[in-house]
Amino acid sequence: MVRFVVKEKQKEEQNAKPNEKRIVLNREQTISLYQAKEKELNQILNKLRELDSLSLEMAQAENALKDIEKMKDDDTNILVNIGAGILIDSMVLNKKSAKITLPGGVMIDKDISKILKDIDQRKHEIEGLRKKLIEEYNKTINLLKAVSSAFEKLNPSSQKKSSPSSRTV
């Protein structure tokens, strides 16, 4: 556990527990740390949103490929969503493989079952990244709470000013 102590209140915090790590900051350092951690928190949230978007895109591709695999031999017509709520009628000519793009704009044919395995592996990787980001998010939130608590002890009047007043809307 980390205990933040703002310099002006350092004397009150002399009785820190032995297993605590203490960091002594002045007022400006405390504000700077808080702002930096807020920015870090926003970056983590943006990364989580990107992972959610990627997960959704992969799930849609996975569902489409599974539907194509299940198609009967004489069934070739599908609707393809090209975005913005626009669908076009299309024909599936090959139900065994699909084209995928690689970095650099290279396009190759790959067996649908192998693509589905790749998607499954990527989903596991994304879930691992998501768990790490959530841990990082929770650590950052706890650090922000500790910094905020130390700052409020220094300046108790700021707590009253910053707390939202109750309003009926």
PDB file of C-alpha atoms in Angstrom:
ATOM      1  CA  MET A   1       0.000   0.000   0.000  1.00  0.00           C
ATOM      2  CA  VAL A   2       1.200   3.486  -0.807  1.00  0.00           C
ATOM      3  CA  ARG A   3       0.404   6.436   1.441  1.00  0.00           C
ATOM      4  CA  PHE A   4       0.736   9.897  -0.048  1.00  0.00           C
ATOM      5  CA  VAL A   5       1.626  12.685   2.293  1.00  0.00           C
ATOM      6  CA  VAL A   6       1.447  16.295   1.224  1.00  0.00           C
ATOM      7  CA  LYS A   7       4.341  18.225   2.808  1.00  0.00           C
ATOM      8  CA  GLU A   8       2.240  20.687   4.781  1.00  0.00           C
ATOM      9  CA  LYS A   9       0.507  17.833   6.624  1.00  0.00           C
ATOM     10  CA  GLN A  10       3.558  15.603   6.948  1.00  0.00           C
ATOM     11  CA  LYS A  11       3.694  15.945  10.758  1.00  0.00           C
ATOM     12  CA  GLU A  12       0.212  14.457  11.114  1.00  0.00           C
ATOM     13  CA  GLU A  13       1.254  11.413   9.083  1.00  0.00           C
ATOM     14  CA  GLN A  14       4.299  10.407  11.139  1.00  0.00           C
ATOM     15  CA  ASN A  15       2.489   7.321  12.420  1.00  0.00           C
ATOM     16  CA  ALA A  16       2.521   5.435   9.089  1.00  0.00           C
ATOM     17  CA  LYS A  17       2.268   1.671   9.261  1.00  0.00           C
ATOM     18  CA  PRO A  18       5.554  -0.225   8.788  1.00  0.00           C
ATOM     19  CA  ASN A  19       4.418  -2.038   5.625  1.00  0.00           C
ATOM     20  CA  GLU A  20       3.360   1.164   3.893  1.00  0.00           C
ATOM     21  CA  LYS A  21       5.444   2.959   1.341  1.00  0.00           C
ATOM     22  CA  ARG A  22       5.296   6.709   1.928  1.00  0.00           C
ATOM     23  CA  ILE A  23       5.700   9.328  -0.748  1.00  0.00           C
ATOM     24  CA  VAL A  24       6.020  12.947   0.339  1.00  0.00           C
ATOM     25  CA  LEU A  25       4.887  15.556  -2.200  1.00  0.00           C
ATOM     26  CA  ASN A  26       4.325  19.278  -2.094  1.00  0.00           C
ATOM     27  CA  ARG A  27       1.062  20.832  -3.299  1.00  0.00           C
ATOM     28  CA  GLU A  28       2.191  21.382  -6.912  1.00  0.00           C
ATOM     29  CA  GLN A  29       3.623  17.870  -7.180  1.00  0.00           C
ATOM     30  CA  THR A  30       0.359  16.448  -5.846  1.00  0.00           C
ATOM     31  CA  ILE A  31      -1.684  18.338  -8.444  1.00  0.00           C
ATOM     32  CA  SER A  32       0.718  17.320 -11.222  1.00  0.00           C
ATOM     33  CA  LEU A  33       0.612  13.674 -10.164  1.00  0.00           C
ATOM     34  CA  TYR A  34      -3.171  13.709 -10.037  1.00  0.00           C
ATOM     35  CA  GLN A  35      -3.421  15.261 -13.503  1.00  0.00           C
ATOM     36  CA  ALA A  36      -0.915  12.775 -14.940  1.00  0.00           C
ATOM     37  CA  LYS A  37      -2.807   9.834 -13.461  1.00  0.00           C
ATOM     38  CA  GLU A  38      -6.109  11.212 -14.791  1.00  0.00           C
ATOM     39  CA  LYS A  39      -4.558  11.379 -18.252  1.00  0.00           C
ATOM     40  CA  GLU A  40      -3.242   7.828 -17.836  1.00  0.00           C
ATOM     41  CA  LEU A  41      -6.714   6.687 -16.794  1.00  0.00           C
ATOM     42  CA  ASN A  42      -8.232   8.221 -19.938  1.00  0.00           C
ATOM     43  CA  GLN A  43      -5.621   6.476 -22.082  1.00  0.00           C
ATOM     44  CA  ILE A  44      -6.473   3.143 -20.464  1.00  0.00           C
ATOM     45  CA  LEU A  45     -10.177   3.748 -21.117  1.00  0.00           C
ATOM     46  CA  ASN A  46      -9.439   4.559 -24.768  1.00  0.00           C
ATOM     47  CA  LYS A  47      -7.425   1.335 -25.126  1.00  0.00           C
ATOM     48  CA  LEU A  48     -10.293  -0.633 -23.585  1.00  0.00           C
ATOM     49  CA  ARG A  49     -12.734   0.957 -26.056  1.00  0.00           C
ATOM     50  CA  GLU A  50     -10.415   0.022 -28.936  1.00  0.00           C
ATOM     51  CA  LEU A  51     -10.277  -3.573 -27.686  1.00  0.00           C
ATOM     52  CA  ASP A  52     -14.076  -3.657 -27.424  1.00  0.00           C
ATOM     53  CA  SER A  53     -14.382  -2.390 -30.983  1.00  0.00           C
ATOM     54  CA  LEU A  54     -11.877  -4.963 -32.235  1.00  0.00           C
ATOM     55  CA  SER A  55     -13.680  -7.738 -30.326  1.00  0.00           C
ATOM     56  CA  LEU A  56     -16.988  -6.745 -31.908  1.00  0.00           C
ATOM     57  CA  GLU A  57     -15.464  -6.669 -35.386  1.00  0.00           C
ATOM     58  CA  MET A  58     -13.911 -10.101 -34.878  1.00  0.00           C
ATOM     59  CA  ALA A  59     -17.170 -11.548 -33.526  1.00  0.00           C
ATOM     60  CA  GLN A  60     -19.013 -10.285 -36.596  1.00  0.00           C
ATOM     61  CA  ALA A  61     -16.419 -11.815 -38.921  1.00  0.00           C
ATOM     62  CA  GLU A  62     -16.516 -15.084 -36.969  1.00  0.00           C
ATOM     63  CA  ASN A  63     -20.330 -15.266 -37.169  1.00  0.00           C
ATOM     64  CA  ALA A  64     -20.322 -14.501 -40.889  1.00  0.00           C
ATOM     65  CA  LEU A  65     -17.698 -17.187 -41.595  1.00  0.00           C
ATOM     66  CA  LYS A  66     -19.596 -19.751 -39.524  1.00  0.00           C
ATOM     67  CA  ASP A  67     -22.791 -18.920 -41.416  1.00  0.00           C
ATOM     68  CA  ILE A  68     -20.973 -19.350 -44.732  1.00  0.00           C
ATOM     69  CA  GLU A  69     -19.608 -22.726 -43.601  1.00  0.00           C
ATOM     70  CA  LYS A  70     -23.151 -23.854 -42.744  1.00  0.00           C
ATOM     71  CA  MET A  71     -24.583 -22.837 -46.117  1.00  0.00           C
ATOM     72  CA  LYS A  72     -25.951 -25.646 -48.278  1.00  0.00           C
ATOM     73  CA  ASP A  73     -24.244 -26.324 -51.586  1.00  0.00           C
ATOM     74  CA  ASP A  74     -27.124 -24.937 -53.644  1.00  0.00           C
ATOM     75  CA  ASP A  75     -27.481 -21.863 -51.400  1.00  0.00           C
ATOM     76  CA  THR A  76     -25.177 -19.066 -52.583  1.00  0.00           C
ATOM     77  CA  ASN A  77     -27.076 -15.828 -51.966  1.00  0.00           C
ATOM     78  CA  ILE A  78     -26.261 -13.641 -48.964  1.00  0.00           C
ATOM     79  CA  LEU A  79     -26.741 -10.056 -47.888  1.00  0.00           C
ATOM     80  CA  VAL A  80     -23.509  -8.182 -47.234  1.00  0.00           C
ATOM     81  CA  ASN A  81     -23.488  -5.172 -44.920  1.00  0.00           C
ATOM     82  CA  ILE A  82     -21.225  -2.566 -46.505  1.00  0.00           C
ATOM     83  CA  GLY A  83     -21.765  -0.049 -43.709  1.00  0.00           C
ATOM     84  CA  ALA A  84     -24.050   2.894 -42.988  1.00  0.00           C
ATOM     85  CA  GLY A  85     -27.028   0.535 -42.903  1.00  0.00           C
ATOM     86  CA  ILE A  86     -26.563  -0.476 -46.544  1.00  0.00           C
ATOM     87  CA  LEU A  87     -26.886  -4.131 -47.558  1.00  0.00           C
ATOM     88  CA  ILE A  88     -26.204  -5.611 -50.971  1.00  0.00           C
ATOM     89  CA  ASP A  89     -27.175  -8.960 -52.462  1.00  0.00           C
ATOM     90  CA  SER A  90     -24.128 -11.117 -53.130  1.00  0.00           C
ATOM     91  CA  MET A  91     -23.213 -14.632 -54.120  1.00  0.00           C
ATOM     92  CA  VAL A  92     -20.736 -16.815 -52.266  1.00  0.00           C
ATOM     93  CA  LEU A  93     -18.650 -18.646 -54.830  1.00  0.00           C
ATOM     94  CA  ASN A  94     -16.208 -20.308 -52.452  1.00  0.00           C
ATOM     95  CA  LYS A  95     -17.416 -21.675 -49.099  1.00  0.00           C
ATOM     96  CA  LYS A  96     -14.090 -23.251 -48.114  1.00  0.00           C
ATOM     97  CA  SER A  97     -11.724 -20.280 -48.065  1.00  0.00           C
ATOM     98  CA  ALA A  98     -11.723 -16.516 -47.771  1.00  0.00           C
ATOM     99  CA  LYS A  99      -9.325 -13.755 -48.609  1.00  0.00           C
ATOM    100  CA  ILE A 100      -7.533 -12.046 -45.759  1.00  0.00           C
ATOM    101  CA  THR A 101      -5.302  -9.015 -45.818  1.00  0.00           C
ATOM    102  CA  LEU A 102      -1.878  -9.020 -44.254  1.00  0.00           C
ATOM    103  CA  PRO A 103       0.208  -6.000 -43.268  1.00  0.00           C
ATOM    104  CA  GLY A 104       1.376  -4.093 -46.295  1.00  0.00           C
ATOM    105  CA  GLY A 105      -1.868  -4.654 -48.187  1.00  0.00           C
ATOM    106  CA  VAL A 106      -0.980  -8.230 -49.200  1.00  0.00           C
ATOM    107  CA  MET A 107      -4.064 -10.378 -49.786  1.00  0.00           C
ATOM    108  CA  ILE A 108      -4.052 -14.181 -49.516  1.00  0.00           C
ATOM    109  CA  ASP A 109      -6.557 -17.040 -49.596  1.00  0.00           C
ATOM    110  CA  LYS A 110      -6.893 -18.950 -46.343  1.00  0.00           C
ATOM    111  CA  ASP A 111      -9.070 -21.884 -45.306  1.00  0.00           C
ATOM    112  CA  ILE A 112     -12.102 -20.711 -43.308  1.00  0.00           C
ATOM    113  CA  SER A 113     -11.457 -23.228 -40.521  1.00  0.00           C
ATOM    114  CA  LYS A 114      -7.915 -21.852 -40.113  1.00  0.00           C
ATOM    115  CA  ILE A 115      -9.244 -18.294 -40.089  1.00  0.00           C
ATOM    116  CA  LEU A 116     -11.697 -19.263 -37.344  1.00  0.00           C
ATOM    117  CA  LYS A 117      -8.844 -20.757 -35.306  1.00  0.00           C
ATOM    118  CA  ASP A 118      -6.853 -17.536 -35.775  1.00  0.00           C
ATOM    119  CA  ILE A 119      -9.854 -15.485 -34.660  1.00  0.00           C
ATOM    120  CA  ASP A 120     -10.257 -17.662 -31.569  1.00  0.00           C
ATOM    121  CA  GLN A 121      -6.574 -17.206 -30.704  1.00  0.00           C
ATOM    122  CA  ARG A 122      -6.836 -13.437 -31.190  1.00  0.00           C
ATOM    123  CA  LYS A 123      -9.941 -13.340 -28.962  1.00  0.00           C
ATOM    124  CA  HIS A 124      -7.938 -15.012 -26.164  1.00  0.00           C
ATOM    125  CA  GLU A 125      -5.073 -12.540 -26.665  1.00  0.00           C
ATOM    126  CA  ILE A 126      -7.494  -9.604 -26.537  1.00  0.00           C
ATOM    127  CA  GLU A 127      -9.096 -10.982 -23.369  1.00  0.00           C
ATOM    128  CA  GLY A 128      -5.642 -11.208 -21.766  1.00  0.00           C
ATOM    129  CA  LEU A 129      -4.900  -7.611 -22.771  1.00  0.00           C
ATOM    130  CA  ARG A 130      -8.295  -6.522 -21.454  1.00  0.00           C
ATOM    131  CA  LYS A 131      -7.584  -8.154 -18.063  1.00  0.00           C
ATOM    132  CA  LYS A 132      -4.196  -6.416 -17.842  1.00  0.00           C
ATOM    133  CA  LEU A 133      -5.739  -3.066 -18.731  1.00  0.00           C
ATOM    134  CA  ILE A 134      -8.482  -3.531 -16.141  1.00  0.00           C
ATOM    135  CA  GLU A 135      -5.833  -4.288 -13.496  1.00  0.00           C
ATOM    136  CA  GLU A 136      -3.925  -1.172 -14.579  1.00  0.00           C
ATOM    137  CA  TYR A 137      -7.170   0.819 -14.470  1.00  0.00           C
ATOM    138  CA  ASN A 138      -7.933  -0.353 -10.918  1.00  0.00           C
ATOM    139  CA  LYS A 139      -4.389   0.449  -9.740  1.00  0.00           C
ATOM    140  CA  THR A 140      -4.620   3.917 -11.269  1.00  0.00           C
ATOM    141  CA  ILE A 141      -8.041   4.533  -9.689  1.00  0.00           C
ATOM    142  CA  ASN A 142      -6.680   3.508  -6.278  1.00  0.00           C
ATOM    143  CA  LEU A 143      -3.678   5.791  -6.743  1.00  0.00           C
ATOM    144  CA  LEU A 144      -5.971   8.678  -7.701  1.00  0.00           C
ATOM    145  CA  LYS A 145      -8.033   8.038  -4.570  1.00  0.00           C
ATOM    146  CA  ALA A 146      -4.885   8.053  -2.417  1.00  0.00           C
ATOM    147  CA  VAL A 147      -3.630  11.290  -3.989  1.00  0.00           C
ATOM    148  CA  SER A 148      -7.063  12.887  -3.677  1.00  0.00           C
ATOM    149  CA  SER A 149      -7.330  11.838  -0.044  1.00  0.00           C
ATOM    150  CA  ALA A 150      -3.902  13.304   0.757  1.00  0.00           C
ATOM    151  CA  PHE A 151      -4.804  16.533  -1.021  1.00  0.00           C
ATOM    152  CA  GLU A 152      -8.139  16.803   0.807  1.00  0.00           C
ATOM    153  CA  LYS A 153      -6.344  16.424   4.137  1.00  0.00           C
ATOM    154  CA  LEU A 154      -4.162  19.348   3.131  1.00  0.00           C
ATOM    155  CA  ASN A 155      -7.045  21.495   1.951  1.00  0.00           C
ATOM    156  CA  PRO A 156     -10.348  20.388   3.544  1.00  0.00           C
ATOM    157  CA  SER A 157     -12.185  23.474   2.251  1.00  0.00           C
ATOM    158  CA  SER A 158     -11.602  22.371  -1.362  1.00  0.00           C
ATOM    159  CA  GLN A 159     -13.686  19.255  -0.718  1.00  0.00           C
ATOM    160  CA  LYS A 160     -16.735  21.366   0.057  1.00  0.00           C
ATOM    161  CA  LYS A 161     -16.220  23.538  -3.024  1.00  0.00           C
ATOM    162  CA  SER A 162     -15.694  20.634  -5.419  1.00  0.00           C
ATOM    163  CA  SER A 163     -18.547  18.444  -4.210  1.00  0.00           C
ATOM    164  CA  PRO A 164     -21.542  18.738  -6.495  1.00  0.00           C
ATOM    165  CA  SER A 165     -24.608  20.361  -5.073  1.00  0.00           C
ATOM    166  CA  SER A 166     -27.844  18.443  -5.266  1.00  0.00           C
ATOM    167  CA  ARG A 167     -30.187  19.735  -7.916  1.00  0.00           C
ATOM    168  CA  THR A 168     -33.479  18.558  -9.316  1.00  0.00           C
ATOM    169  CA  VAL A 169     -33.565  18.466 -13.077  1.00  0.00           C
TER     170      VAL A 169
END
